Coordinates of C-alpha atoms in Angstrom, one line a residue:
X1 CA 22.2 -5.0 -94.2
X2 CA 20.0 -5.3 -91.1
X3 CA 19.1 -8.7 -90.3
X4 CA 15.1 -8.9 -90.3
X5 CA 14.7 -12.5 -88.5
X6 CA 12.7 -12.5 -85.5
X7 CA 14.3 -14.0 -82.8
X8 CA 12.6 -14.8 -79.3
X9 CA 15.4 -16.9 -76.6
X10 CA 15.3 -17.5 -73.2
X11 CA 16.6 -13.7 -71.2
X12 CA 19.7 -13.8 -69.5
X13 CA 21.0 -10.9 -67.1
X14 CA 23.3 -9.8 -70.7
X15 CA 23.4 -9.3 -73.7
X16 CA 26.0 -9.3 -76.0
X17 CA 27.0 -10.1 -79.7
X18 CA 24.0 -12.0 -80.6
X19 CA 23.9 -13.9 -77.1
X20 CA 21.8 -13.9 -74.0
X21 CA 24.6 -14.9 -71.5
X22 CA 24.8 -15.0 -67.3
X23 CA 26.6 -12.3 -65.7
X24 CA 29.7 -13.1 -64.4
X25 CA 29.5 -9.8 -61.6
X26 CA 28.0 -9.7 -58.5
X27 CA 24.6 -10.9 -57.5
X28 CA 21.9 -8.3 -58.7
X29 CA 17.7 -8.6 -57.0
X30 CA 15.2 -5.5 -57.7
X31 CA 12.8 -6.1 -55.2
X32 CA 9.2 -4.6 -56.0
X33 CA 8.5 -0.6 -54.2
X34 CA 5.0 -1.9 -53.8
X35 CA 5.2 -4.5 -51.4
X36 CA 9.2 -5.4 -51.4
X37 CA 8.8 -9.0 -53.6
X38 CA 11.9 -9.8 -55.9
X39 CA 10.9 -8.9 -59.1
X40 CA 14.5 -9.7 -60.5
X41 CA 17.0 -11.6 -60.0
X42 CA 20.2 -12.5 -61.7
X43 CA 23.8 -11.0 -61.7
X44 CA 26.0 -8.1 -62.7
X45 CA 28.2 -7.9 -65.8
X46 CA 31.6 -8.6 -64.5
X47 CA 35.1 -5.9 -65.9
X48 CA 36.0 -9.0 -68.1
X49 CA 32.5 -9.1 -69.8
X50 CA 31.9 -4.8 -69.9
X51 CA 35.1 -4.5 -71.7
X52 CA 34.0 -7.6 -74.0
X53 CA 30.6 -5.7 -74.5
X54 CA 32.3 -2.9 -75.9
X55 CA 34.7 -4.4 -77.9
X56 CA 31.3 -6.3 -79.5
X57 CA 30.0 -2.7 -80.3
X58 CA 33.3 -2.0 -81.6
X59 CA 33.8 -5.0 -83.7
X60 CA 29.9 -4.3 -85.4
X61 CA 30.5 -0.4 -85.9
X62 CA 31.9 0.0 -89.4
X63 CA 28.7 -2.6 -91.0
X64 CA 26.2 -0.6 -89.2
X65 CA 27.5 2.9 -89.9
X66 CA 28.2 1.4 -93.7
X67 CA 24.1 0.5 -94.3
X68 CA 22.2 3.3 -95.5
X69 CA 20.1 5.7 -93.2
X70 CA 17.2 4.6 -94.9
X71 CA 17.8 1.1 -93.3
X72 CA 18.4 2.2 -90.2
X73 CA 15.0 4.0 -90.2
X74 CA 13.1 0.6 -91.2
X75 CA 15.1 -1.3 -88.2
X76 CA 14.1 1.9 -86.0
X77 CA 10.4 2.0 -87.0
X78 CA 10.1 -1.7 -86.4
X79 CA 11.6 -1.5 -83.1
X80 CA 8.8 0.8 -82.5
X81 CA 6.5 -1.7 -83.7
X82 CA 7.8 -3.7 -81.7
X83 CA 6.7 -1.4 -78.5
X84 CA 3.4 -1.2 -79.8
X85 CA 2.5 -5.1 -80.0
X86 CA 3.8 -5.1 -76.3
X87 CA 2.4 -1.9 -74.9
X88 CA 1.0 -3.5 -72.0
X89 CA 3.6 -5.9 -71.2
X90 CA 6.5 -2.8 -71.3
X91 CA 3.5 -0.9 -68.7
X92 CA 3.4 -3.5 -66.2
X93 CA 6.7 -4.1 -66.3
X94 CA 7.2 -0.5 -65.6
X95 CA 4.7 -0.4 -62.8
X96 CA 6.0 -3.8 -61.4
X97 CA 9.9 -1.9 -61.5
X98 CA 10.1 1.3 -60.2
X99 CA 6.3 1.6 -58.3
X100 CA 4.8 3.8 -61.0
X101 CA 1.0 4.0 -61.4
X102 CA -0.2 1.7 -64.5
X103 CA -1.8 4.7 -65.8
X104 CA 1.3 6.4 -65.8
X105 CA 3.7 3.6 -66.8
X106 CA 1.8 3.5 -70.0
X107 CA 1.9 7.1 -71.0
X108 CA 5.7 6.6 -71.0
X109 CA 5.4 3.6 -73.0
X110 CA 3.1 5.5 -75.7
X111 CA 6.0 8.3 -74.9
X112 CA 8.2 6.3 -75.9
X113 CA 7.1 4.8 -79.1
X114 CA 6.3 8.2 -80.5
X115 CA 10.2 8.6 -80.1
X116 CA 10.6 7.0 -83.2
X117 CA 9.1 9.2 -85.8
X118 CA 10.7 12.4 -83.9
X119 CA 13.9 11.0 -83.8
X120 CA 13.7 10.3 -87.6
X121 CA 12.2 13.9 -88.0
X122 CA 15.4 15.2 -85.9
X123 CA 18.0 13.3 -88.0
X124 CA 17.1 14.5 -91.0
X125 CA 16.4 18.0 -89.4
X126 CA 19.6 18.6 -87.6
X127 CA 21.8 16.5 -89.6
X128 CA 21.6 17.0 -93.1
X129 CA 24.1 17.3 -96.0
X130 CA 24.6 20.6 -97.4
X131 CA 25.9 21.8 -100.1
X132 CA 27.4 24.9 -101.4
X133 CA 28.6 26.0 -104.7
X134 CA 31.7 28.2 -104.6
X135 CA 33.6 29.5 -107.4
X136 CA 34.3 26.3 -109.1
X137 CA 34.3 24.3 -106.2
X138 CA 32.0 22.7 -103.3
X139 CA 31.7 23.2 -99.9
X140 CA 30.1 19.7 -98.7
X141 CA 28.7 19.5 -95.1
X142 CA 28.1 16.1 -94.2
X143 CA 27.6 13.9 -90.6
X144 CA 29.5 10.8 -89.3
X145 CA 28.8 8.4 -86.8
X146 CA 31.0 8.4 -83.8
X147 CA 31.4 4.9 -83.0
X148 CA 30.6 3.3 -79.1
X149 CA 27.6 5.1 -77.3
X150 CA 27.8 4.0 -73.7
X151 CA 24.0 5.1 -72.9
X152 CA 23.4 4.8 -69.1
X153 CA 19.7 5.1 -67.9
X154 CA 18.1 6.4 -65.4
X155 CA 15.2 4.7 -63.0
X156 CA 12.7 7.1 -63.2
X157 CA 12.0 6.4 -67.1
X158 CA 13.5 3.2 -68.0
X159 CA 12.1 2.9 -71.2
X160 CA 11.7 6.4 -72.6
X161 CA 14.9 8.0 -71.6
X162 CA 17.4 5.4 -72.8
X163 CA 15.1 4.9 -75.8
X164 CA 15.1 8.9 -76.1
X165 CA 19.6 8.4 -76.8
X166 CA 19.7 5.1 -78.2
X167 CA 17.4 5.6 -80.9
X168 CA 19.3 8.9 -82.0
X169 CA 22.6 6.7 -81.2
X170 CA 21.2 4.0 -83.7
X171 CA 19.7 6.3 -86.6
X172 CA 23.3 8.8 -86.8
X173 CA 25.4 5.3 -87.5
X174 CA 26.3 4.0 -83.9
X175 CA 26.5 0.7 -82.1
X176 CA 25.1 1.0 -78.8
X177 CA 25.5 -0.4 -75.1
X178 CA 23.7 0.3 -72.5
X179 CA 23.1 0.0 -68.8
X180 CA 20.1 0.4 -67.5
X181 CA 19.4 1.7 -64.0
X182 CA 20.2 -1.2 -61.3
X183 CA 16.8 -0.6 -60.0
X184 CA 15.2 -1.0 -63.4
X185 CA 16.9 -4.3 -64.8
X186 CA 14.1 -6.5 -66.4
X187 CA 13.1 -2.8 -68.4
X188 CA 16.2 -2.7 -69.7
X189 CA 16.3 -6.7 -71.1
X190 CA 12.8 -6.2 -72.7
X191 CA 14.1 -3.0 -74.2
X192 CA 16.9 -5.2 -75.7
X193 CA 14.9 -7.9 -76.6
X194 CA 12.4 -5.6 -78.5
X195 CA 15.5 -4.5 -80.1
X196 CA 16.2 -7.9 -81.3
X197 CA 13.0 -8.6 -83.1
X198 CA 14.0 -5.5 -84.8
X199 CA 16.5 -7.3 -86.8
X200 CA 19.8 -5.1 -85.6
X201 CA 22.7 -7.5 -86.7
X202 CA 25.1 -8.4 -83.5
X203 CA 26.8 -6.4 -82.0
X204 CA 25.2 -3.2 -82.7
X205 CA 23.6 -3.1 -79.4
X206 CA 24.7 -5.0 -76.0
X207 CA 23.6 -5.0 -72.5
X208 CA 25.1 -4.9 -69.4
X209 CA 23.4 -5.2 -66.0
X210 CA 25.1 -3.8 -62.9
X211 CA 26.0 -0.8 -61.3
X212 CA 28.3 2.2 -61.5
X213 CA 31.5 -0.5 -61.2
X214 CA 29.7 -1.4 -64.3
X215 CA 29.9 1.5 -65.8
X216 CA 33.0 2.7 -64.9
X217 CA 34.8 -0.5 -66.5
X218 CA 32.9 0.5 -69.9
X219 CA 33.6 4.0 -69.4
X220 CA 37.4 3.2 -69.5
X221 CA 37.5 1.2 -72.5
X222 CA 39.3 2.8 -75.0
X223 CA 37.1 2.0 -77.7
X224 CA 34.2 4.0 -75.7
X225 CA 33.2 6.8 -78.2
X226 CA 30.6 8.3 -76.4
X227 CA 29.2 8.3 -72.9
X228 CA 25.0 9.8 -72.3
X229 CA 23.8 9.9 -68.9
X230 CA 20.7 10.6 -67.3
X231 CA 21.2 10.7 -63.2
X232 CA 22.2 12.5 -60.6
X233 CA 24.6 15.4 -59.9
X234 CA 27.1 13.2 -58.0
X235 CA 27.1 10.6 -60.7
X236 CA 27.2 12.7 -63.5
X237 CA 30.3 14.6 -62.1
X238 CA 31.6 11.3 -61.7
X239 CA 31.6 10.3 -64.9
X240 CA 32.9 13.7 -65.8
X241 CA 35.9 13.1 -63.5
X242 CA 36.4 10.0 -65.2
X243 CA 36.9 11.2 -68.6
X244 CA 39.5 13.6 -67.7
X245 CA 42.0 13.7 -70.3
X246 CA 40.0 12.1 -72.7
X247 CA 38.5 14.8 -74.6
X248 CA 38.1 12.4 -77.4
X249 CA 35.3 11.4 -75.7
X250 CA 31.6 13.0 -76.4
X251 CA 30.1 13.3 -73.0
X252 CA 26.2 14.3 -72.7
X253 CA 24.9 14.4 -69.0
X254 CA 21.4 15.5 -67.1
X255 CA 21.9 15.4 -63.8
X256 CA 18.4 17.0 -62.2
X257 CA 17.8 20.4 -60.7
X258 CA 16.6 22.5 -57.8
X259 CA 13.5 23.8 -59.8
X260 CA 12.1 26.7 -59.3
X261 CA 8.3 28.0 -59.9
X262 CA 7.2 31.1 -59.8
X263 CA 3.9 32.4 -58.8
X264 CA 3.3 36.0 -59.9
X265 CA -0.9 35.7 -60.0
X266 CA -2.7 32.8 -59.4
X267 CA -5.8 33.1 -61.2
X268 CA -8.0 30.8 -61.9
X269 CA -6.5 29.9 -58.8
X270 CA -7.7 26.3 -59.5
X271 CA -5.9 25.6 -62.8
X272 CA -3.2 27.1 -60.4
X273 CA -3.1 24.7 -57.6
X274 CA -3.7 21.8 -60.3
X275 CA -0.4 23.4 -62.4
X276 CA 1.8 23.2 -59.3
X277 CA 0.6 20.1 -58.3
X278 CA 1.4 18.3 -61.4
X279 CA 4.5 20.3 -61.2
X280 CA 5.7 19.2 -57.9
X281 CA 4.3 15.9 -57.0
X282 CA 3.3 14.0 -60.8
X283 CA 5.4 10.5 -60.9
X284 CA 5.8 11.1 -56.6
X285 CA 7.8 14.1 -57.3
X286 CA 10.8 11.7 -59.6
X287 CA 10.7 14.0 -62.6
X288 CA 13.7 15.8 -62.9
X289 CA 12.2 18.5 -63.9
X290 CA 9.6 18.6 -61.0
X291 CA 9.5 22.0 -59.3
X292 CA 11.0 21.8 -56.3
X293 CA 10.5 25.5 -55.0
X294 CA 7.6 27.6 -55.0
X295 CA 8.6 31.5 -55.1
X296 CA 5.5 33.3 -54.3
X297 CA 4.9 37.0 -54.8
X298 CA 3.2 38.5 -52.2
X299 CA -0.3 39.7 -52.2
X300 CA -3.7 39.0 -50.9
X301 CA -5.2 36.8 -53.2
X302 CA -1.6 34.9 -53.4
X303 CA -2.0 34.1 -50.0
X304 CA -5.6 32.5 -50.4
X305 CA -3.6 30.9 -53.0
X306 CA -1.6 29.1 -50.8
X307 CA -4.6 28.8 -48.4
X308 CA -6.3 26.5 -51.0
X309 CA -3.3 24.7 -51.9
X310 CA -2.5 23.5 -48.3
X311 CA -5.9 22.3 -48.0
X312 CA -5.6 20.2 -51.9
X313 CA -2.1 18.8 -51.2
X314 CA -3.6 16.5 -48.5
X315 CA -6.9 14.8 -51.1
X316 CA -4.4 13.9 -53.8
X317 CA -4.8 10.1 -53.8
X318 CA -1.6 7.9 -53.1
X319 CA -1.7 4.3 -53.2
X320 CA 0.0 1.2 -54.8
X321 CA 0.3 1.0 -58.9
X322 CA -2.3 -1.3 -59.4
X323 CA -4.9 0.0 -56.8
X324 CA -8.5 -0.3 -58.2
X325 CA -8.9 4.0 -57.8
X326 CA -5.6 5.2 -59.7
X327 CA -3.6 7.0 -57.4
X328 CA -2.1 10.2 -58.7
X329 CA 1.3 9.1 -56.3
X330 CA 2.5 6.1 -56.5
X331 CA 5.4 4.5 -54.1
X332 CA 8.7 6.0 -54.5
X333 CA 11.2 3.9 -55.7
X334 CA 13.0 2.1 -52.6
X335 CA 12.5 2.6 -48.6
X336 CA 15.4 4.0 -48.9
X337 CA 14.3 6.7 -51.0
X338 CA 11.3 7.2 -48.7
X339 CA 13.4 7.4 -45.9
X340 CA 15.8 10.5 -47.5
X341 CA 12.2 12.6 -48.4
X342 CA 11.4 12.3 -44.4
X343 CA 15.2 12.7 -43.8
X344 CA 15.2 15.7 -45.5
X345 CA 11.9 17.3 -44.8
X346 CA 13.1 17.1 -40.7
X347 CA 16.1 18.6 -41.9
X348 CA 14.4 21.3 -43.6
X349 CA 12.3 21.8 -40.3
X350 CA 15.5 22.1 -38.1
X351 CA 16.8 24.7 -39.9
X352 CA 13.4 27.2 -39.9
X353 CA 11.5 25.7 -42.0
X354 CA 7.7 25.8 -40.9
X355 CA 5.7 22.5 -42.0
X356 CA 2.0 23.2 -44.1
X357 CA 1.4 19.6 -45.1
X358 CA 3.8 17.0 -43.4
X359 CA 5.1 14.3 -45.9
X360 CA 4.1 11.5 -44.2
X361 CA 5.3 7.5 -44.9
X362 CA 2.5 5.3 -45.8
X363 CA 1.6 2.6 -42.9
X364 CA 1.5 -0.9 -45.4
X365 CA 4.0 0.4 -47.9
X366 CA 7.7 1.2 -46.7
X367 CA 8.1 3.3 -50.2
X368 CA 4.9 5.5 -50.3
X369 CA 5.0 8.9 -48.9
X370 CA 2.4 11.6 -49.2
X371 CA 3.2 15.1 -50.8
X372 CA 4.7 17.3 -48.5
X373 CA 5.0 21.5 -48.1
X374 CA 7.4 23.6 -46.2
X375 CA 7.4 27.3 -45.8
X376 CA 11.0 27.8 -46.0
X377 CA 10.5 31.8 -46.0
X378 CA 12.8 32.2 -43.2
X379 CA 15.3 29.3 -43.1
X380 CA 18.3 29.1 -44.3
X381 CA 18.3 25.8 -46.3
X382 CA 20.6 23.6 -48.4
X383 CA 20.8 24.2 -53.0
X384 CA 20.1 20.2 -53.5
X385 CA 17.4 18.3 -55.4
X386 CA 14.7 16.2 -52.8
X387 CA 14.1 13.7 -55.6
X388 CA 10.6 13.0 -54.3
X389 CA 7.1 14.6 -53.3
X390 CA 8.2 17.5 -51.3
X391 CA 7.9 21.1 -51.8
X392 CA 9.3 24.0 -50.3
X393 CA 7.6 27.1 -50.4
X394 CA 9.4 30.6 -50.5
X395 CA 7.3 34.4 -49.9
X396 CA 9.1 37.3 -51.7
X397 CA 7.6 40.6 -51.5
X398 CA 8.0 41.5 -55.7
X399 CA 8.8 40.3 -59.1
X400 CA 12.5 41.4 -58.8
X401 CA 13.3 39.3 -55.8
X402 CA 11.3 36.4 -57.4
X403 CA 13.1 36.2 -60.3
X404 CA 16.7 36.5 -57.9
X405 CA 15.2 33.6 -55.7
X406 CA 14.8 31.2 -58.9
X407 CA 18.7 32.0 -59.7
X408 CA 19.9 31.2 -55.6
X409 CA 20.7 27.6 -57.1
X410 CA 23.9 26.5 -58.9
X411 CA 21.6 24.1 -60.8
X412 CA 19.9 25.1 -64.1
X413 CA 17.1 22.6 -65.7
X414 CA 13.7 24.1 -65.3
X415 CA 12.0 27.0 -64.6
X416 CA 8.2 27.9 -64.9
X417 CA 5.9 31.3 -64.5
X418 CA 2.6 30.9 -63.1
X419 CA 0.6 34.1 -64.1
X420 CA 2.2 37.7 -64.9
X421 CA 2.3 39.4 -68.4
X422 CA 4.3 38.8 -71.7
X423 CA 6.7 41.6 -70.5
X424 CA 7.2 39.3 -67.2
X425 CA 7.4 36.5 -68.9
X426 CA 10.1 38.0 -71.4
X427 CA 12.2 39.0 -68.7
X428 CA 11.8 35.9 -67.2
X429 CA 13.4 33.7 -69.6
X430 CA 16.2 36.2 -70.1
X431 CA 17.1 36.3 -66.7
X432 CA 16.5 33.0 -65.1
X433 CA 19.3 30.4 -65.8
X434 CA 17.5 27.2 -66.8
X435 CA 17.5 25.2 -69.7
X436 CA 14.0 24.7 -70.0
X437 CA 11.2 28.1 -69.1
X438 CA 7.6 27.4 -69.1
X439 CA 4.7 30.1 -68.7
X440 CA 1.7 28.7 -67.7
X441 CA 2.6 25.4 -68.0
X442 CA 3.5 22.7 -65.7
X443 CA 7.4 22.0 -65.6
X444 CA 6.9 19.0 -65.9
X445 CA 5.4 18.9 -69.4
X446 CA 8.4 19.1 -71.8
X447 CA 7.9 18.8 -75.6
X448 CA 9.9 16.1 -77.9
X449 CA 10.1 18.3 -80.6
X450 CA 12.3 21.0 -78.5
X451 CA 15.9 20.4 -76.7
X452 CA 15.8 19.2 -73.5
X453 CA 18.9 19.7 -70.9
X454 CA 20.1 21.8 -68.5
X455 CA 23.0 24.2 -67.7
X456 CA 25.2 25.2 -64.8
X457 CA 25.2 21.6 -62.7
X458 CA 21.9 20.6 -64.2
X459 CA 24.5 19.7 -67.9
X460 CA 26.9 19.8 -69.7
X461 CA 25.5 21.7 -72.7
X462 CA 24.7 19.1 -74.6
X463 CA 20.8 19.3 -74.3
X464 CA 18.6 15.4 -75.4
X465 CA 15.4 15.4 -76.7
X466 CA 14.7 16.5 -80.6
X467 CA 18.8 18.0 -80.3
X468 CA 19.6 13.7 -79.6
X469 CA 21.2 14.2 -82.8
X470 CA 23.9 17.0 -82.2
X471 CA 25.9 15.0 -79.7
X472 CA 25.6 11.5 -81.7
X473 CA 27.3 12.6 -84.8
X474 CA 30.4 14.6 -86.1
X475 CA 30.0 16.8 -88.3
X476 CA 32.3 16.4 -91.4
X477 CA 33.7 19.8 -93.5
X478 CA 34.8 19.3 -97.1
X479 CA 36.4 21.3 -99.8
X480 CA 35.6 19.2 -103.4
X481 CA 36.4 19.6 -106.9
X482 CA 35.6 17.3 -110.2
X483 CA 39.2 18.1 -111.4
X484 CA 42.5 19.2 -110.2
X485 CA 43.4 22.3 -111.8
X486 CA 45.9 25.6 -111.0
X487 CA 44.6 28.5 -109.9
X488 CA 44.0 31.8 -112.0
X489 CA 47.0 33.4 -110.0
X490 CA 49.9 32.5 -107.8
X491 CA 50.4 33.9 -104.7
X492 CA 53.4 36.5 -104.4
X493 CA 56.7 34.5 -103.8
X494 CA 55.6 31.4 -105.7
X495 CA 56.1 32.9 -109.3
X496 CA 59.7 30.4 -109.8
X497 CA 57.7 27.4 -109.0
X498 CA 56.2 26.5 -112.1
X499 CA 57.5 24.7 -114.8

């Protein structure tokens, strides 16, 4: 049975078994995208104490997936309650991280406690026991935990993505440990901790701070049932390389995309401009599924279109997280990153590319850069993800050539249609190859009670959201009888058999 006593020590970088401990690893600081302070300090998890972290997981696996589900839903919904008593303290702690707005920082933590009930819907949606009866027998469908989920988070949403695999992880059976993003550490301890106070016995979930050494050392731990990562392309593919061999393995990676959306008609032009503006540039353009290519059709009114939204890129409000007028933009999450948006938008330049709005780095702030648009039209540029707020704009002269423009990527996340008829719209989420297809919507807005994943190099068809579930259980076929008995007729050549 869970364990219900509330428990509040001192944080260490790790936790594992029941313990708060010091990493043994490398020295680890996050230093603050607003104005470069540490905000954390403390050390990685060394090989010695990742493998020890699993074999914890391990060691607590049969008690946990042996309590009933109905347990598991209390420890879940208290771990929510949990969230809820420190809404504010998970927001700034967000904010303080990884530079997002406060505003913002707390949608994903009221995002992420509404993770609870739909993961508890999903469960009991996608994994129930069924039962048939068939000519004097049964034919029993039931689920099974898989053992070890290594759940590896991403920076952008340290607390809602990680929360949106371990929960499922925790509710199917599963003990649990995960690393969070290097750039997101103290997240990922209060995470934990909240965890904690939720009365999970030891050892059902374990943390380990570092980076992908880290993970790589936990990856290859035999007892390492399951791997879910949220990141990008090259360390998703990573991972996948990793695991060759190993097909024992269940592997579920996002890895980001080259989004395309489409504008057929933009009318009301100014819900328009607002949809691609929340498409392209909402958290500074660190959404995975922000749109990072505008296909336009071409027509006279599109082109006002685009007249209007050159001139609104340049009055959306940027500024630190906790400025006293809420920017829309916040910093991006290091220089570094700031430096590989300009890096890429001179790129972009060099190759044809005509600048509309210049991204531009702020003059206080190393890690703030404003939104940025480039008529790409006639360049010839590069299929990868600019994992910030910079958008490249592409005229095609029909639907047709639209709709082959959106495919030109080997990624395959989102998609959206701004305008056109049901007839477009059909067509366009027949043809275009992403895992998520909006119509009038941002693509940025994604629902928790649909799938949520990617194809071609965007996944690995094993979509997260309200399908969580699929990829944390196995599913369990059985045959079942109250009595042995013979059957009504032997089957030719077995007539000498019987007694």
């Amino acid at each position: 049975m869970p364990d219900s006593t509330r428990r509040e020590e001192p944080l260490s970088d790790l936790f594992i078994e029941r313990n708060w401990i010091a990493g043994e690893g490398p020295p680890l600081n996050r230093t603050s995208p607003a104005d470069e302070s540490t905000v954390w300090s403390g050390r990685q998890a060394s090989g010695d104490q990742a493998r020890v972290a699993v074999q914890s997981a391990a060691g607590a696996a049969a008690d946990w997936a042996a309590c009933s589900l109905a347990d598991r839903i209390a420890v879940v919904r208290s771990f929510g309650e949990q969230l809820a008593s420190r809404r504010d303290e998970f927001a700034r702690c967000i904010s303080q991280q990884v530079g997002k707005p406060v505003w913002e920082a707390a949608t994903e933590v009221a995002t992420s406690i509404a993770k609870v009930e739909v993961s508890i819907a999903a469960i009991d949606d996608r994994t129930p026991v069924t039962q048939q009866d068939l000519d004097g027998f049964r034919a029993v469908g039931r689920y099974r935990p898989i053992g070890v989920m290594l759940v590896l988070g991403p920076f952008n949403f340290p607390l809602h993505l990680p929360g949106g695999q371990i929960i499922p992880a925790l509710l199917a059976g599963n003990t649990v440990v995960f690393k969070p993003s290097e750039l997101a550490p103290a997240v990922g301890q209060m995470l934990v901790q909240a965890w904690q106070a939720a009365g999970l016995p030891a050892g059902v979930i374990n943390l380990l701070q570092g980076d992908a050494k880290v993970a790589a050392a936990a990856i290859d731990h035999p007892k390492t049932g399951g791997v879910l990562f949220t990141g990008s392309r090259t360390a998703g593919a990573a991972i996948h390389r990793q695991l060759a061999g190993r097909p024992e393995v269940q592997l579920a990676l996002e890895m980001g995309g080259n989004n395309p959306l489409v504008v057929a008609d933009a009318q009301p032009m100014a819900a328009a401009i607002d949809l691609v503006i929340q498409s392209a540039f909402l958290s500074a353009g660190q959404r995975c599924t922000c749109a990072r290519r505008l296909i336009v059709v071409e027509s006279p009114e599109n082109r006002e279109f685009v007249k209007r939204l050159v001139a609104a890129i340049p009055r959306i409000r940027c500024g630190l997280p906790d400025a006293d007028l809420p920017p829309f933009c916040g910093p991006l999450i290091s220089p570094a990153a700031a430096e590989k948006v300009l890096a890429i938008q001179a790129a972009l330049c060099q190759q044809g590319g005509l600048s509309l709005v210049a991204a531009s780095r702020d003059s206080v702030c190393r890690s703030l850069v404003s939104p940025g648009l480039i008529d790409v039209t006639a360049a010839d540029v590069d299929d990868e993800e600019c994992f910030g707020p910079l958008l490249q704009l592409q005229w095609v002269d029909d639907f047709d050539a639209a709709i082959a423009a959106a495919n030109a990527t080997r990624f395959g996340l989102a998609a959206g249609l701004v305008g056109g008829s049901a007839d477009d719209f059909a067509r366009f989420r027949h043809e275009v190859r992403a895992g998520v297809i909006n119509w009038n919507r941002q693509t940025t807005g994604a629902s928790g009670r649909l799938a949520f994943g990617g194809i071609r190099e965007s996944g690995n068809h094993r979509p997260a959201g309200y399908f969580a579930a699929d990829f944390c259980s196995d599913p369990v076929a059985s045959l079942e009888s109250d009595r042995l008995a013979s059957p009504a007729s032997l089957l030719p050549g077995l007539e000498d058999t019987q007694p």
